[in-house]
Amino acid sequence: MWVRSRRYFHDTGLSVKVRVHRLIRDALLWHRPGGWRRSAVSTVAIIAATFVLARGAWSVDGATLTDGHAMLSLDMAVARAYCGVPSSFSWTVRIPIDLSKRMERRHEPLRALIVEKAGSIDAYCRSIDTPFVNSENSLMVVETAILRLMPGASLANVGQVLFLMKVGCLAIFVLLLMDLGASLALGLATFLCGLMLLQAMPDHVYSNYPFFFVLVLAAMAMHGFAAAYRWTSSAVGLTIYGVAAGIASAFIANMRTSYLPVVGLFMAMALVDEGRQRGRAIRWPTRAVRSAALAGCFLGGYLAFQVGMITSQLPAEGRFDAAHPFAHPLVLALAVPENPLSRELGIEWKDATGARIADGVDPGVPYLGPRYNAALLRYYTSLWRTRAGDMAAVYYFKFSVSGVDMFRALRASPGWAGWGVMVLLSPLSLLPSGVWLLALYSLTTIGAFAAYYRQGWPAAFALGLLSLAACLVQVESGMIFSLFVKQYHNYAAFYALFVSLLGVQALGNAGWAWLSRPQAGQ
């Protein structure tokens, strides 16, 4: 009897010890994945915890509507949702412009505001008389869907739905982290960092800017799940994944034109992964066919969205302008930050500067018209032919500033959150310039993909994609707007915070391994 009791208490003690060890592992340490259900439960728990820790971060009530692109997107979404008229708006009934001047009415239904001004919805539809080609149309597509599903929505309702979509993208990323074995602490900190960045853009609730970083995270999560669960192992899975990735990529590129290389390279890395051996006894011709099929499905999904939702709805004469003209910011960015060459040439970060320069190259060229981009490109290439040394000096200066200015701005954030960000980013802020930052991101990308191809760790593949996007965004920042602006550079800010959190996680795992090591003599 005594022996049995002793054995029972001994076994119970071991059980409690194992449970405590698992609890600490799941809460604080990166560990072996525990399965899909455990990951889903952990993600729900993290989201619920944010209600307790940061309840205010879940409500948005955008009291500002000043972004011209956002107002045009909403104007065209209203015409498309209520009247079925694409790529047009009413010159006399401009509800978004009216709201921008009287934002206290943002809680009133948009339909009611239209009826109040036009007399009826039919009268409003008859007044639509201005065809227009907007650049980067995904925001308009989303707002059209919202208004069709919620015809009585107000501007504030639209903003809340947009916010929940962004949070949903964050949740998908956190779900991937949990599924890869991340700790609850890392998942919670990551989710809070994402919410903090969204709340840091209160003037852009109705804009496309806050979507930039969350859409990249969602796209990366899709590719991460595909790699972890081998979605392409069946023809059905390969087809669904390829088409979905194509649609998502087209959506992201139409939300932010400059992110097209990001989603394109994401898919390129997925194709490389599909084409390699991966320990499977599959001959290379078969792998090549599967890679080609995946690429074809991706292209089909991309074109389905691009043509079906965007270009087919545009006036034929304006379809060239559905994307943002890249030469315009490329030339104007020579003045950011201001430097001797930009002062000498009279270049400023103003739209009027682009129009003036283009007219000097091609007299009479219409602003943002068919020849506008070509004129600015000729000007830009001429600078490299005639002022190559000065141009190289400008870009070295721009890349040096890029990122460093971001750390300075983020570490100056107010309150307890600002103090935490300051501590978290302290190691990265020691880098002397943005050139070093780009080198670090590049090495992280190479190291992560090397680890994945050697060891097959899905977490390494996910980190490689995240870091690859960070490299491209860092290059874009150096080439275009080198000074930190949160609405432009929110992905760069998120990646810096996240990779710093990964560093803390690595230290925690290393410390636990050291404490758990067998003692000498035991």
XYZ file of N, CA and C in Angstrom, residues 218-325:
324
model
N -0.470 38.682 -45.261
C -1.446 37.671 -45.662
C -0.945 36.852 -46.849
N -0.316 37.532 -47.825
C 0.225 36.812 -48.984
C 1.333 35.858 -48.549
N 2.201 36.335 -47.661
C 3.269 35.466 -47.175
C 2.692 34.270 -46.430
N 1.621 34.494 -45.644
C 1.009 33.403 -44.893
C 0.460 32.340 -45.844
N -0.145 32.768 -46.958
C -0.650 31.805 -47.931
C 0.472 30.915 -48.445
N 1.580 31.522 -48.825
C 2.704 30.724 -49.332
C 3.324 29.880 -48.217
N 3.329 30.416 -46.994
C 3.867 29.650 -45.873
C 3.048 28.411 -45.572
N 1.723 28.542 -45.563
C 0.861 27.374 -45.351
C 1.035 26.365 -46.482
N 1.155 26.863 -47.715
C 1.321 25.964 -48.862
C 2.594 25.141 -48.725
N 3.672 25.772 -48.267
C 4.935 25.049 -48.095
C 4.865 24.069 -46.930
N 4.214 24.500 -45.835
C 4.166 23.652 -44.642
C 3.291 22.429 -44.849
N 2.178 22.579 -45.581
C 1.223 21.487 -45.742
C 1.268 20.838 -47.119
N 2.221 21.245 -47.945
C 2.404 20.664 -49.273
C 1.093 20.677 -50.062
N 0.499 21.867 -50.175
C -0.769 21.991 -50.890
C -0.661 21.517 -52.334
N 0.525 21.612 -52.908
C 0.681 21.260 -54.319
C 0.863 19.769 -54.547
N 0.754 18.967 -53.507
C 0.947 17.526 -53.676
C -0.194 16.871 -54.440
N -1.337 17.557 -54.545
C -2.457 17.052 -55.337
C -2.799 18.067 -56.418
N -3.421 17.574 -57.492
C -3.774 18.467 -58.597
C -4.785 19.515 -58.155
N -5.731 19.123 -57.297
C -6.747 20.074 -56.822
C -6.096 21.149 -55.961
N -5.243 20.710 -55.044
C -4.570 21.672 -54.175
C -3.694 22.627 -54.962
N -2.964 22.106 -55.934
C -2.095 22.947 -56.766
C -2.918 23.985 -57.525
N -4.049 23.565 -58.071
C -4.877 24.482 -58.852
C -5.458 25.581 -57.979
N -6.034 25.191 -56.837
C -6.650 26.181 -55.942
C -5.604 27.154 -55.425
N -4.458 26.621 -55.005
C -3.386 27.477 -54.482
C -2.877 28.429 -55.549
N -2.625 27.936 -56.755
C -2.102 28.798 -57.807
C -3.060 29.906 -58.181
N -4.338 29.565 -58.351
C -5.336 30.582 -58.722
C -5.510 31.593 -57.592
N -5.600 31.102 -56.350
C -5.770 32.003 -55.211
C -4.578 32.938 -55.069
N -3.368 32.415 -55.259
C -2.176 33.255 -55.171
C -2.171 34.312 -56.268
N -2.633 33.950 -57.472
C -2.706 34.918 -58.558
C -3.701 36.023 -58.278
N -4.881 35.660 -57.783
C -5.894 36.667 -57.452
C -5.391 37.593 -56.344
N -4.805 36.998 -55.293
C -4.298 37.808 -54.190
C -3.183 38.750 -54.659
N -2.315 38.266 -55.528
C -1.220 39.096 -56.027
C -1.739 40.269 -56.849
N -2.731 40.006 -57.710
C -3.318 41.089 -58.500
C -4.002 42.104 -57.604
N -4.679 41.622 -56.568
C -5.338 42.527 -55.623
C -4.320 43.421 -54.931
N -3.206 42.838 -54.489
C -2.172 43.611 -53.797
C -1.518 44.606 -54.748
N -1.230 44.183 -55.966
C -0.594 45.082 -56.936
C -1.512 46.248 -57.288
N -2.830 46.045 -57.228
C -3.770 47.125 -57.496
C -4.076 47.955 -56.258
N -3.566 47.514 -55.123
C -3.630 48.341 -53.917
C -2.371 49.180 -53.805
N -1.245 48.645 -54.260
C 0.038 49.347 -54.214
C 0.872 48.852 -55.382
N 0.969 49.647 -56.441
C 1.640 49.229 -57.668
C 3.072 48.772 -57.407
N 3.780 49.460 -56.529
C 5.191 49.137 -56.300
C 5.383 47.819 -55.570
N 4.301 47.190 -55.093
C 4.428 45.895 -54.436
C 4.296 44.731 -55.418
N 4.166 45.033 -56.707
C 4.123 43.973 -57.708
C 5.385 43.107 -57.677
N 6.601 43.696 -57.567
C 7.790 42.831 -57.457
C 7.766 41.939 -56.225
N 7.164 42.414 -55.129
C 7.096 41.615 -53.903
C 6.278 40.350 -54.143
N 5.044 40.517 -54.630
C 4.190 39.346 -54.830
C 4.720 38.474 -55.967
N 5.360 39.102 -56.952
C 5.945 38.323 -58.037
C 7.078 37.433 -57.548
N 7.952 37.978 -56.712
C 9.059 37.176 -56.180
C 8.577 36.144 -55.171
N 7.515 36.455 -54.431
C 6.927 35.435 -53.555
C 6.559 34.199 -54.368
N 5.885 34.437 -55.501
C 5.471 33.301 -56.327
C 6.681 32.628 -56.970
N 7.685 33.415 -57.327
C 8.894 32.833 -57.915
C 9.561 31.874 -56.931
N 9.619 32.254 -55.655
C 10.220 31.374 -54.654
C 9.363 30.127 -54.443
N 8.038 30.280 -54.548
C 7.162 29.108 -54.447
C 7.407 28.157 -55.613
N 7.652 28.703 -56.802
C 7.935 27.861 -57.973
C 9.276 27.158 -57.824
N 10.261 27.862 -57.278
C 11.557 27.227 -57.018
C 11.374 26.066 -56.043
N 10.565 26.295 -55.012
C 10.317 25.245 -54.021
C 9.609 24.052 -54.654
N 8.679 24.334 -55.565
C 7.949 23.249 -56.222
C 8.861 22.436 -57.144
N 9.837 23.101 -57.723
C 10.698 22.424 -58.678
C 11.824 21.630 -58.073
N 12.117 21.834 -56.799
C 13.238 21.103 -56.207
C 12.795 19.726 -55.731
N 13.769 18.868 -55.388
C 13.498 17.457 -55.086
C 12.669 17.299 -53.811
N 13.030 18.000 -52.744
C 12.337 17.952 -51.455
C 12.188 16.522 -50.918
N 13.137 15.682 -51.210
C 13.115 14.329 -50.689
C 12.093 13.421 -51.340
N 11.423 13.892 -52.383
C 10.420 13.066 -53.049
C 11.036 12.361 -54.256
N 10.600 11.136 -54.478
C 11.102 10.360 -55.621
C 10.308 10.740 -56.867
N 10.456 11.972 -57.293
C 9.744 12.468 -58.468
C 10.783 12.942 -59.472
N 10.710 12.424 -60.670
C 11.689 12.783 -61.688
C 11.538 14.254 -62.073
N 12.663 14.834 -62.566
C 12.650 16.271 -62.831
C 11.654 16.673 -63.927
N 11.370 15.859 -64.966
C 10.346 16.296 -65.930
C 8.973 16.480 -65.277
N 8.651 15.591 -64.329
C 7.368 15.702 -63.631
C 7.341 16.960 -62.779
N 8.455 17.227 -62.107
C 8.505 18.443 -61.284
C 8.412 19.681 -62.156
N 9.026 19.653 -63.321
C 8.953 20.794 -64.228
C 7.521 21.028 -64.703
N 6.802 19.945 -64.988
C 5.404 20.071 -65.420
C 4.557 20.654 -64.293
N 4.792 20.191 -63.075
C 4.024 20.702 -61.930
C 4.315 22.176 -61.710
N 5.575 22.565 -61.843
C 5.925 23.984 -61.689
C 5.259 24.827 -62.772
N 5.263 24.310 -63.998
C 4.624 25.034 -65.098
C 3.121 25.144 -64.867
N 2.509 24.074 -64.364
C 1.069 24.117 -64.078
C 0.762 25.137 -62.979
N 1.614 25.174 -61.953
C 1.419 26.142 -60.876
C 1.556 27.566 -61.405
N 2.561 27.793 -62.258
C 2.742 29.127 -62.849
C 1.541 29.499 -63.719
N 1.011 28.527 -64.475
C -0.148 28.807 -65.309
C -1.381 29.143 -64.488
N -1.595 28.428 -63.391
C -2.731 28.726 -62.510
C -2.579 30.108 -61.879
N -1.356 30.433 -61.489
C -1.096 31.766 -60.920
C -1.414 32.847 -61.945
N -0.917 32.682 -63.156
C -1.160 33.674 -64.203
C -2.650 33.785 -64.519
N -3.338 32.638 -64.532
C -4.771 32.667 -64.791
C -5.537 33.419 -63.722
N -5.195 33.189 -62.451
C -5.840 33.911 -61.359
C -5.543 35.394 -61.397
N -4.288 35.723 -61.719
C -3.903 37.137 -61.786
C -4.691 37.857 -62.882
N -4.746 37.262 -64.057
C -5.447 37.899 -65.173
C -6.953 37.941 -64.932
N -7.480 36.935 -64.258
C -8.912 36.921 -63.978
C -9.301 38.137 -63.145
N -8.504 38.450 -62.135
C -8.811 39.633 -61.324
C -8.496 40.915 -62.088
N -7.313 40.962 -62.705
C -6.878 42.186 -63.364
C -7.830 42.584 -64.493
N -8.206 41.621 -65.302
C -9.085 41.916 -66.439
C -10.538 42.007 -65.992
N -10.969 41.015 -65.199
C -12.369 40.973 -64.824
C -12.806 42.095 -63.912
N -11.936 42.499 -62.978
C -12.326 43.494 -61.980
C -11.779 44.885 -62.256
N -10.726 44.990 -63.073
C -10.080 46.301 -63.238
C -10.156 46.770 -64.689
N -9.333 46.221 -65.561
C -9.167 46.820 -66.890
C -10.416 46.732 -67.753
N -11.210 45.665 -67.609
C -12.424 45.575 -68.428
C -13.458 46.620 -68.042
N -13.304 47.207 -66.853
C -14.248 48.218 -66.388
C -13.789 49.644 -66.698
N -12.625 49.767 -67.320
C -12.061 51.095 -67.582
C -12.345 51.522 -69.014
N -12.402 52.844 -69.254
C -12.483 53.322 -70.636
C -11.273 52.856 -71.423
N -11.488 52.439 -72.675
C -10.404 51.874 -73.479
C -9.233 52.826 -73.604
N -9.521 54.123 -73.720
C -8.438 55.084 -73.921
C -7.645 55.350 -72.649
N -8.125 54.847 -71.516
C -7.430 55.161 -70.270
C -6.864 53.963 -69.557
N -6.878 52.793 -70.199
C -6.458 51.593 -69.501
C -4.967 51.571 -69.194
N -4.193 52.347 -69.922
C -2.749 52.405 -69.651
C -2.486 53.023 -68.292
N -3.461 53.773 -67.765
C -3.239 54.572 -66.568
C -3.825 53.934 -65.319
N -4.165 52.623 -65.402
C -4.763 51.974 -64.241
C -3.745 51.741 -63.137
N -2.467 51.812 -63.460
C -1.408 51.695 -62.468
C -0.737 53.052 -62.309
N -0.095 53.216 -61.163
C 0.557 54.488 -60.893
C 1.773 54.661 -61.806
N 1.932 55.817 -62.498
C 3.103 56.032 -63.352
C 4.375 56.072 -62.517
